[in-house]
Amino acid sequence: MKAEALYFAIRNTKLLVGAGIILVLLGIGVIGPFFIDKPPTEYVGMQMQPPGGEFWLGTNTFGQDLWAQFVHGLRTTFLVGALGGGIAAVIGMVVGFLAGYKGGWIDEILNMLTNIVLVLPTLAVLFILNAYIGVRSAGMQALFIGLTQWPWAARSIRAQTFSLRGRDFVDLARLSGVGSGRIIMREIAPNMSSYLLLTFILLFGGSILIASSLDFIGLGPTDAVSLGLMLQQAHQWSAMHLGLWWWFVPPGAGITLIVGALYVANVGLDEVFNPKLREL
Amino acid sequence: MLKLDGVTKVYRIGAFGGQTMTAVDEAGFEIKPGEVVSLIGESGSGKSTIGKMVLRLLPPTSGTISIDGRDVRQMGKRDYYRKVQGVFQDPFSSYNPVFKADRVFAMIREVYFKGVPDKEWTAKIEAALDAVRLSPGAVLNKFPHQLSGGQLQRLLIARALLLDIEYLVADEIISMLDASTRIDVLNLLADLKQRGLGVLFITHDLALGNYISERTVVLHKGRIVEYGPTDAVFEQPEHAYTRKLLASVPQLHTKWEDAS
Amino acid sequence: MTLEVDDLRVYYRTLKGDVQALDGVSFGLRDGEILGLAGESGCGKTTLGKALIRLDGRMKHVGGSVTLDGQVLPIGDDVKMNPYRFKQVSLIPQYSMSAMNPTRKIGRMVRELLESRREKLDLDELHARLDLVELPKDVLGKYPIELSGGMKQRMVMVISTLLNPSLLIADEITSALDVSTQKAVVTTLKGFRDRGFVKSMIFITHDISLTNQLADTIMVMYAGKLAEKAPASTVVNAPKHPYTQLLISSLPEVGVRYADKRLTGIPGNPPSLLDPVPGCRFRDRCPLAFEKCAEDPPPVEVEKDHVVACWKAA
């Protein structure tokens, strides 16, 4: 099975292109900051410099290095995506596995909880939470996103668990005296590993998008630079009117590339795992 | 002796469980050590539900299942499964496709034989495989899809034998096997009687039940309509339903037209 | 002859290479004949059934021909086969429960199906046939979900034979049914033939006892090849191929008890059809195998209508 998936994986252009873009951007975000000795918010030079040899992406109206901001922003954006997506995936899995495997009243209670969070107007809640508690760090932002994004993942994992629970090998594990937790972790989850990976990728992309929107409307972290915050500042200081395209195009393209590449890779992975979608 | 007494299973169905459906209605019969009892019924007769209740995968709504006079609910599940085991219909669904087939043995070891040294365990597995006439080299360390249905079902019987069980629930275990291999699995089941094992053989196929069992229970819509020694049930069926079933069975050497 | 199949070869494409699922099978089918196609899983019986009506994406037509009523069927070409399907060759699928579009009322579905074949719906004839399978006329106004499993099965049987096809293929249609329903389905199929709704029929099943209730001729396949073909009673009572003999003797019947007469199966498993070694494909499991079996045994007509592919039988 594994070898077969690999065979199709290295032949799937969608997956290769998507994963390639993500890896390059991730590489810039992870390694890039080590090559920039000054903090990204420091005023380093001339104001409103177009891209050039000294400042690769130019400077903004304050004379801040936009390449430094972009590189740090990428890092924050990936961090928020991974954390937010990760938290949502963990909650979604716990709720989905428990509800699907246990059934009965546990299922009903968890289902109710899922539905309540699902119909919450996420953005409005985040707005209110931000206003009252104040999200001032990227970590807090990720936590809020994670806590609101899990319901659909929980629902689909529940449905899959429910169908796997009826398979004879689960009954056989029960006949071997194995407990529920171990059955979920060691019998059911391995059968949906590919699906869980896809779920995480989608949650990852979703978190980045939400984080960027929050940043853009001014609810971003104050202790970091992110691609969304760059966009927000560019907007706030009329970069468009001043013709400073190098201020808003890179962060905008960065977000679009990350999210787009994630979806393309996701479609590719889906084809790899799902024989019905494979193009022969 | 494994005994069912007034065992009933009622399912709640419909929105908010407003309606009920009786899958098994007051079923009572017994299995003695060293005998095969076949439980015959068509789809929806409740035969698999009875099997699952005996295996404690489903709780009965009312009635009791007991072993040697002791209500099974008083036994811990781990102790119970040492005595009572099951094999199911679909050999491919009985194995987790992600793992190697012999993992069913490892699971037993993890729960029941943790302290047993490797060498002793290997010997135990070889003895169990020998009892189901499989050679270790042919089946160990393989994925389920690399083995045939017959081999997989034998492995599951070997798995049960590791536990020195007293009773085995065999739910349609050969219905998905090919004709040329199924009879050998059936013979194997019959041979287990000599070890003093009691077998509940659940099937829809009357010829198979007739071939292997000492006693027969015929189930129709959750109710036992006929229960007795196998020759009596097949030679002088009392209930109209049993007679109808017998008349519908395709017989190799008799055509339906000639029989009626 | 309604149908003539000549040296038909259909392989499955897989990552590891071609699986020779159907490897040179020839047989004929007379008008009014019901052929029971029997064998174990992987013997090629389903591949043969599919090859006569629709190859799925992984199957490829490697060689041989199929002639129906004097016309050569373009079985390798999905589009060119379309005019033949349903009119000349029809299929009752194994899972008739899911064969019907759940969002259409049955009557409308039948009409649309006929329109797609540019045929007029003869309502009286349809009603007569529903009557024959004991379905009320008002099923046409119902959705498939409103019918029970047995009713759906009968409905699909009526639909697939509505245009009086020359050849009807029934692939394992009884394997999921209870014995009493099985009997009803088989009796209905026989009635279809007797009334001339279908000229001839191929009934595919793994259950020889059931095939014998219906078929005039039984063809036993093994590992992609024809093993034996003879009138049903000959296959059951006096088979010549060692595989058929062993298979028949492994079947328990009501009245045969383990304690009195211990039946035995056939040891071993069928060979892999991915690059099989030449020669008789049964020889590893055959008690009669000798040197000659390393060569492919050709199907030989040992007596009238009795074809056996075995060196020992010829």
PDB file of N, CA and C in Angstrom, chain C residues 135-191:
ATOM      1  N   LEU C 135     -45.696  -8.101  -9.648  1.00  0.00           N
ATOM      2  CA  LEU C 135     -45.536  -6.737  -9.147  1.00  0.00           C
ATOM      3  C   LEU C 135     -46.797  -5.969  -9.541  1.00  0.00           C
ATOM      4  N   PRO C 136     -47.351  -5.160  -8.619  1.00  0.00           N
ATOM      5  CA  PRO C 136     -48.530  -4.364  -8.971  1.00  0.00           C
ATOM      6  C   PRO C 136     -48.157  -3.264  -9.967  1.00  0.00           C
ATOM      7  N   LYS C 137     -49.148  -2.824 -10.772  1.00  0.00           N
ATOM      8  CA  LYS C 137     -48.868  -1.799 -11.783  1.00  0.00           C
ATOM      9  C   LYS C 137     -48.375  -0.504 -11.155  1.00  0.00           C
ATOM     10  N   ASP C 138     -48.852  -0.204  -9.926  1.00  0.00           N
ATOM     11  CA  ASP C 138     -48.512   1.102  -9.377  1.00  0.00           C
ATOM     12  C   ASP C 138     -47.046   1.247  -8.943  1.00  0.00           C
ATOM     13  N   VAL C 139     -46.235   0.189  -9.089  1.00  0.00           N
ATOM     14  CA  VAL C 139     -44.808   0.376  -8.776  1.00  0.00           C
ATOM     15  C   VAL C 139     -44.196   1.404  -9.710  1.00  0.00           C
ATOM     16  N   LEU C 140     -44.797   1.577 -10.897  1.00  0.00           N
ATOM     17  CA  LEU C 140     -44.231   2.529 -11.856  1.00  0.00           C
ATOM     18  C   LEU C 140     -44.313   3.949 -11.335  1.00  0.00           C
ATOM     19  N   GLY C 141     -45.235   4.205 -10.426  1.00  0.00           N
ATOM     20  CA  GLY C 141     -45.370   5.545  -9.862  1.00  0.00           C
ATOM     21  C   GLY C 141     -44.566   5.717  -8.586  1.00  0.00           C
ATOM     22  N   LYS C 142     -43.756   4.734  -8.270  1.00  0.00           N
ATOM     23  CA  LYS C 142     -43.020   4.809  -7.008  1.00  0.00           C
ATOM     24  C   LYS C 142     -41.538   5.065  -7.244  1.00  0.00           C
ATOM     25  N   TYR C 143     -40.882   5.504  -6.174  1.00  0.00           N
ATOM     26  CA  TYR C 143     -39.431   5.648  -6.205  1.00  0.00           C
ATOM     27  C   TYR C 143     -38.795   4.318  -5.777  1.00  0.00           C
ATOM     28  N   PRO C 144     -37.600   4.030  -6.285  1.00  0.00           N
ATOM     29  CA  PRO C 144     -36.958   2.746  -5.945  1.00  0.00           C
ATOM     30  C   PRO C 144     -36.905   2.479  -4.441  1.00  0.00           C
ATOM     31  N   ILE C 145     -36.742   3.532  -3.643  1.00  0.00           N
ATOM     32  CA  ILE C 145     -36.587   3.332  -2.202  1.00  0.00           C
ATOM     33  C   ILE C 145     -37.855   2.760  -1.571  1.00  0.00           C
ATOM     34  N   GLU C 146     -38.992   2.947  -2.269  1.00  0.00           N
ATOM     35  CA  GLU C 146     -40.251   2.449  -1.708  1.00  0.00           C
ATOM     36  C   GLU C 146     -40.461   0.952  -1.933  1.00  0.00           C
ATOM     37  N   LEU C 147     -39.546   0.331  -2.677  1.00  0.00           N
ATOM     38  CA  LEU C 147     -39.678  -1.100  -2.969  1.00  0.00           C
ATOM     39  C   LEU C 147     -38.775  -1.923  -2.049  1.00  0.00           C
ATOM     40  N   SER C 148     -39.219  -3.131  -1.742  1.00  0.00           N
ATOM     41  CA  SER C 148     -38.358  -4.008  -0.950  1.00  0.00           C
ATOM     42  C   SER C 148     -37.270  -4.587  -1.853  1.00  0.00           C
ATOM     43  N   GLY C 149     -36.269  -5.194  -1.227  1.00  0.00           N
ATOM     44  CA  GLY C 149     -35.161  -5.744  -2.001  1.00  0.00           C
ATOM     45  C   GLY C 149     -35.615  -6.724  -3.071  1.00  0.00           C
ATOM     46  N   GLY C 150     -36.524  -7.626  -2.693  1.00  0.00           N
ATOM     47  CA  GLY C 150     -37.008  -8.615  -3.645  1.00  0.00           C
ATOM     48  C   GLY C 150     -37.774  -7.972  -4.794  1.00  0.00           C
ATOM     49  N   MET C 151     -38.550  -6.926  -4.466  1.00  0.00           N
ATOM     50  CA  MET C 151     -39.325  -6.245  -5.509  1.00  0.00           C
ATOM     51  C   MET C 151     -38.389  -5.538  -6.491  1.00  0.00           C
ATOM     52  N   LYS C 152     -37.354  -4.889  -5.952  1.00  0.00           N
ATOM     53  CA  LYS C 152     -36.391  -4.213  -6.828  1.00  0.00           C
ATOM     54  C   LYS C 152     -35.735  -5.223  -7.775  1.00  0.00           C
ATOM     55  N   GLN C 153     -35.378  -6.363  -7.201  1.00  0.00           N
ATOM     56  CA  GLN C 153     -34.745  -7.395  -8.016  1.00  0.00           C
ATOM     57  C   GLN C 153     -35.655  -7.789  -9.171  1.00  0.00           C
ATOM     58  N   ARG C 154     -36.944  -7.983  -8.890  1.00  0.00           N
ATOM     59  CA  ARG C 154     -37.880  -8.377  -9.961  1.00  0.00           C
ATOM     60  C   ARG C 154     -38.057  -7.245 -10.957  1.00  0.00           C
ATOM     61  N   MET C 155     -38.095  -6.000 -10.445  1.00  0.00           N
ATOM     62  CA  MET C 155     -38.259  -4.848 -11.328  1.00  0.00           C
ATOM     63  C   MET C 155     -37.079  -4.776 -12.301  1.00  0.00           C
ATOM     64  N   VAL C 156     -35.880  -4.940 -11.774  1.00  0.00           N
ATOM     65  CA  VAL C 156     -34.698  -4.886 -12.635  1.00  0.00           C
ATOM     66  C   VAL C 156     -34.743  -6.010 -13.658  1.00  0.00           C
ATOM     67  N   MET C 157     -35.260  -7.177 -13.253  1.00  0.00           N
ATOM     68  CA  MET C 157     -35.366  -8.282 -14.195  1.00  0.00           C
ATOM     69  C   MET C 157     -36.323  -7.938 -15.327  1.00  0.00           C
ATOM     70  N   VAL C 158     -37.426  -7.277 -14.990  1.00  0.00           N
ATOM     71  CA  VAL C 158     -38.378  -6.875 -16.030  1.00  0.00           C
ATOM     72  C   VAL C 158     -37.746  -5.835 -16.956  1.00  0.00           C
ATOM     73  N   ILE C 159     -37.101  -4.832 -16.361  1.00  0.00           N
ATOM     74  CA  ILE C 159     -36.523  -3.763 -17.183  1.00  0.00           C
ATOM     75  C   ILE C 159     -35.469  -4.319 -18.140  1.00  0.00           C
ATOM     76  N   SER C 160     -34.590  -5.178 -17.624  1.00  0.00           N
ATOM     77  CA  SER C 160     -33.487  -5.599 -18.488  1.00  0.00           C
ATOM     78  C   SER C 160     -33.934  -6.538 -19.607  1.00  0.00           C
ATOM     79  N   THR C 161     -35.134  -7.071 -19.497  1.00  0.00           N
ATOM     80  CA  THR C 161     -35.592  -7.967 -20.566  1.00  0.00           C
ATOM     81  C   THR C 161     -36.701  -7.337 -21.409  1.00  0.00           C
ATOM     82  N   LEU C 162     -36.985  -6.057 -21.179  1.00  0.00           N
ATOM     83  CA  LEU C 162     -38.141  -5.420 -21.803  1.00  0.00           C
ATOM     84  C   LEU C 162     -38.058  -5.395 -23.321  1.00  0.00           C
ATOM     85  N   LEU C 163     -36.858  -5.269 -23.868  1.00  0.00           N
ATOM     86  CA  LEU C 163     -36.723  -5.192 -25.326  1.00  0.00           C
ATOM     87  C   LEU C 163     -36.419  -6.562 -25.942  1.00  0.00           C
ATOM     88  N   ASN C 164     -36.749  -7.617 -25.228  1.00  0.00           N
ATOM     89  CA  ASN C 164     -36.517  -8.978 -25.705  1.00  0.00           C
ATOM     90  C   ASN C 164     -35.113  -9.189 -26.266  1.00  0.00           C
ATOM     91  N   PRO C 165     -34.113  -9.044 -25.425  1.00  0.00           N
ATOM     92  CA  PRO C 165     -32.744  -9.202 -25.917  1.00  0.00           C
ATOM     93  C   PRO C 165     -32.462 -10.647 -26.337  1.00  0.00           C
ATOM     94  N   SER C 166     -31.530 -10.788 -27.242  1.00  0.00           N
ATOM     95  CA  SER C 166     -31.131 -12.135 -27.665  1.00  0.00           C
ATOM     96  C   SER C 166     -30.418 -12.856 -26.542  1.00  0.00           C
ATOM     97  N   LEU C 167     -29.617 -12.083 -25.813  1.00  0.00           N
ATOM     98  CA  LEU C 167     -28.781 -12.692 -24.784  1.00  0.00           C
ATOM     99  C   LEU C 167     -28.958 -11.925 -23.484  1.00  0.00           C
ATOM    100  N   LEU C 168     -29.264 -12.665 -22.422  1.00  0.00           N
ATOM    101  CA  LEU C 168     -29.370 -12.048 -21.105  1.00  0.00           C
ATOM    102  C   LEU C 168     -28.262 -12.608 -20.228  1.00  0.00           C
ATOM    103  N   ILE C 169     -27.554 -11.706 -19.564  1.00  0.00           N
ATOM    104  CA  ILE C 169     -26.490 -12.149 -18.662  1.00  0.00           C
ATOM    105  C   ILE C 169     -26.915 -11.844 -17.241  1.00  0.00           C
ATOM    106  N   ALA C 170     -26.932 -12.864 -16.399  1.00  0.00           N
ATOM    107  CA  ALA C 170     -27.287 -12.677 -14.998  1.00  0.00           C
ATOM    108  C   ALA C 170     -26.052 -13.010 -14.175  1.00  0.00           C
ATOM    109  N   ASP C 171     -25.448 -11.982 -13.570  1.00  0.00           N
ATOM    110  CA  ASP C 171     -24.177 -12.188 -12.876  1.00  0.00           C
ATOM    111  C   ASP C 171     -24.380 -12.278 -11.373  1.00  0.00           C
ATOM    112  N   GLU C 172     -24.286 -13.462 -10.823  1.00  0.00           N
ATOM    113  CA  GLU C 172     -24.382 -13.678  -9.373  1.00  0.00           C
ATOM    114  C   GLU C 172     -25.602 -12.985  -8.775  1.00  0.00           C
ATOM    115  N   ILE C 173     -26.724 -13.013  -9.471  1.00  0.00           N
ATOM    116  CA  ILE C 173     -27.848 -12.231  -8.973  1.00  0.00           C
ATOM    117  C   ILE C 173     -28.507 -12.859  -7.759  1.00  0.00           C
ATOM    118  N   THR C 174     -28.203 -14.090  -7.468  1.00  0.00           N
ATOM    119  CA  THR C 174     -28.879 -14.728  -6.345  1.00  0.00           C
ATOM    120  C   THR C 174     -28.000 -14.870  -5.115  1.00  0.00           C
ATOM    121  N   SER C 175     -26.716 -14.482  -5.233  1.00  0.00           N
ATOM    122  CA  SER C 175     -25.818 -14.834  -4.131  1.00  0.00           C
ATOM    123  C   SER C 175     -26.133 -14.093  -2.839  1.00  0.00           C
ATOM    124  N   ALA C 176     -26.794 -12.925  -2.937  1.00  0.00           N
ATOM    125  CA  ALA C 176     -27.100 -12.207  -1.702  1.00  0.00           C
ATOM    126  C   ALA C 176     -28.517 -12.509  -1.210  1.00  0.00           C
ATOM    127  N   LEU C 177     -29.205 -13.423  -1.868  1.00  0.00           N
ATOM    128  CA  LEU C 177     -30.616 -13.651  -1.538  1.00  0.00           C
ATOM    129  C   LEU C 177     -30.808 -14.868  -0.635  1.00  0.00           C
ATOM    130  N   ASP C 178     -31.916 -14.868   0.065  1.00  0.00           N
ATOM    131  CA  ASP C 178     -32.269 -16.029   0.876  1.00  0.00           C
ATOM    132  C   ASP C 178     -32.747 -17.159  -0.023  1.00  0.00           C
ATOM    133  N   VAL C 179     -32.686 -18.386   0.516  1.00  0.00           N
ATOM    134  CA  VAL C 179     -33.005 -19.533  -0.342  1.00  0.00           C
ATOM    135  C   VAL C 179     -34.387 -19.456  -0.969  1.00  0.00           C
ATOM    136  N   SER C 180     -35.389 -18.981  -0.213  1.00  0.00           N
ATOM    137  CA  SER C 180     -36.733 -18.973  -0.797  1.00  0.00           C
ATOM    138  C   SER C 180     -36.835 -17.944  -1.920  1.00  0.00           C
ATOM    139  N   THR C 181     -36.182 -16.785  -1.743  1.00  0.00           N
ATOM    140  CA  THR C 181     -36.182 -15.764  -2.790  1.00  0.00           C
ATOM    141  C   THR C 181     -35.387 -16.245  -4.002  1.00  0.00           C
ATOM    142  N   GLN C 182     -34.283 -16.931  -3.725  1.00  0.00           N
ATOM    143  CA  GLN C 182     -33.462 -17.521  -4.785  1.00  0.00           C
ATOM    144  C   GLN C 182     -34.311 -18.359  -5.718  1.00  0.00           C
ATOM    145  N   LYS C 183     -35.112 -19.197  -5.110  1.00  0.00           N
ATOM    146  CA  LYS C 183     -35.934 -20.105  -5.898  1.00  0.00           C
ATOM    147  C   LYS C 183     -36.879 -19.313  -6.779  1.00  0.00           C
ATOM    148  N   ALA C 184     -37.490 -18.265  -6.222  1.00  0.00           N
ATOM    149  CA  ALA C 184     -38.441 -17.466  -6.995  1.00  0.00           C
ATOM    150  C   ALA C 184     -37.739 -16.799  -8.176  1.00  0.00           C
ATOM    151  N   VAL C 185     -36.553 -16.265  -7.935  1.00  0.00           N
ATOM    152  CA  VAL C 185     -35.827 -15.573  -9.002  1.00  0.00           C
ATOM    153  C   VAL C 185     -35.475 -16.545 -10.126  1.00  0.00           C
ATOM    154  N   VAL C 186     -34.974 -17.708  -9.747  1.00  0.00           N
ATOM    155  CA  VAL C 186     -34.573 -18.689 -10.750  1.00  0.00           C
ATOM    156  C   VAL C 186     -35.786 -19.163 -11.560  1.00  0.00           C
ATOM    157  N   THR C 187     -36.893 -19.362 -10.877  1.00  0.00           N
ATOM    158  CA  THR C 187     -38.108 -19.791 -11.578  1.00  0.00           C
ATOM    159  C   THR C 187     -38.572 -18.713 -12.566  1.00  0.00           C
ATOM    160  N   THR C 188     -38.487 -17.442 -12.131  1.00  0.00           N
ATOM    161  CA  THR C 188     -38.876 -16.347 -13.022  1.00  0.00           C
ATOM    162  C   THR C 188     -37.987 -16.303 -14.263  1.00  0.00           C
ATOM    163  N   LEU C 189     -36.687 -16.443 -14.053  1.00  0.00           N
ATOM    164  CA  LEU C 189     -35.765 -16.417 -15.183  1.00  0.00           C
ATOM    165  C   LEU C 189     -36.111 -17.501 -16.196  1.00  0.00           C
ATOM    166  N   LYS C 190     -36.418 -18.660 -15.663  1.00  0.00           N
ATOM    167  CA  LYS C 190     -36.781 -19.767 -16.545  1.00  0.00           C
ATOM    168  C   LYS C 190     -38.034 -19.416 -17.337  1.00  0.00           C
ATOM    169  N   GLY C 191     -38.993 -18.777 -16.649  1.00  0.00           N
ATOM    170  CA  GLY C 191     -40.231 -18.350 -17.296  1.00  0.00           C
ATOM    171  C   GLY C 191     -39.960 -17.367 -18.421  1.00  0.00           C
TER     172      GLY C 191
END
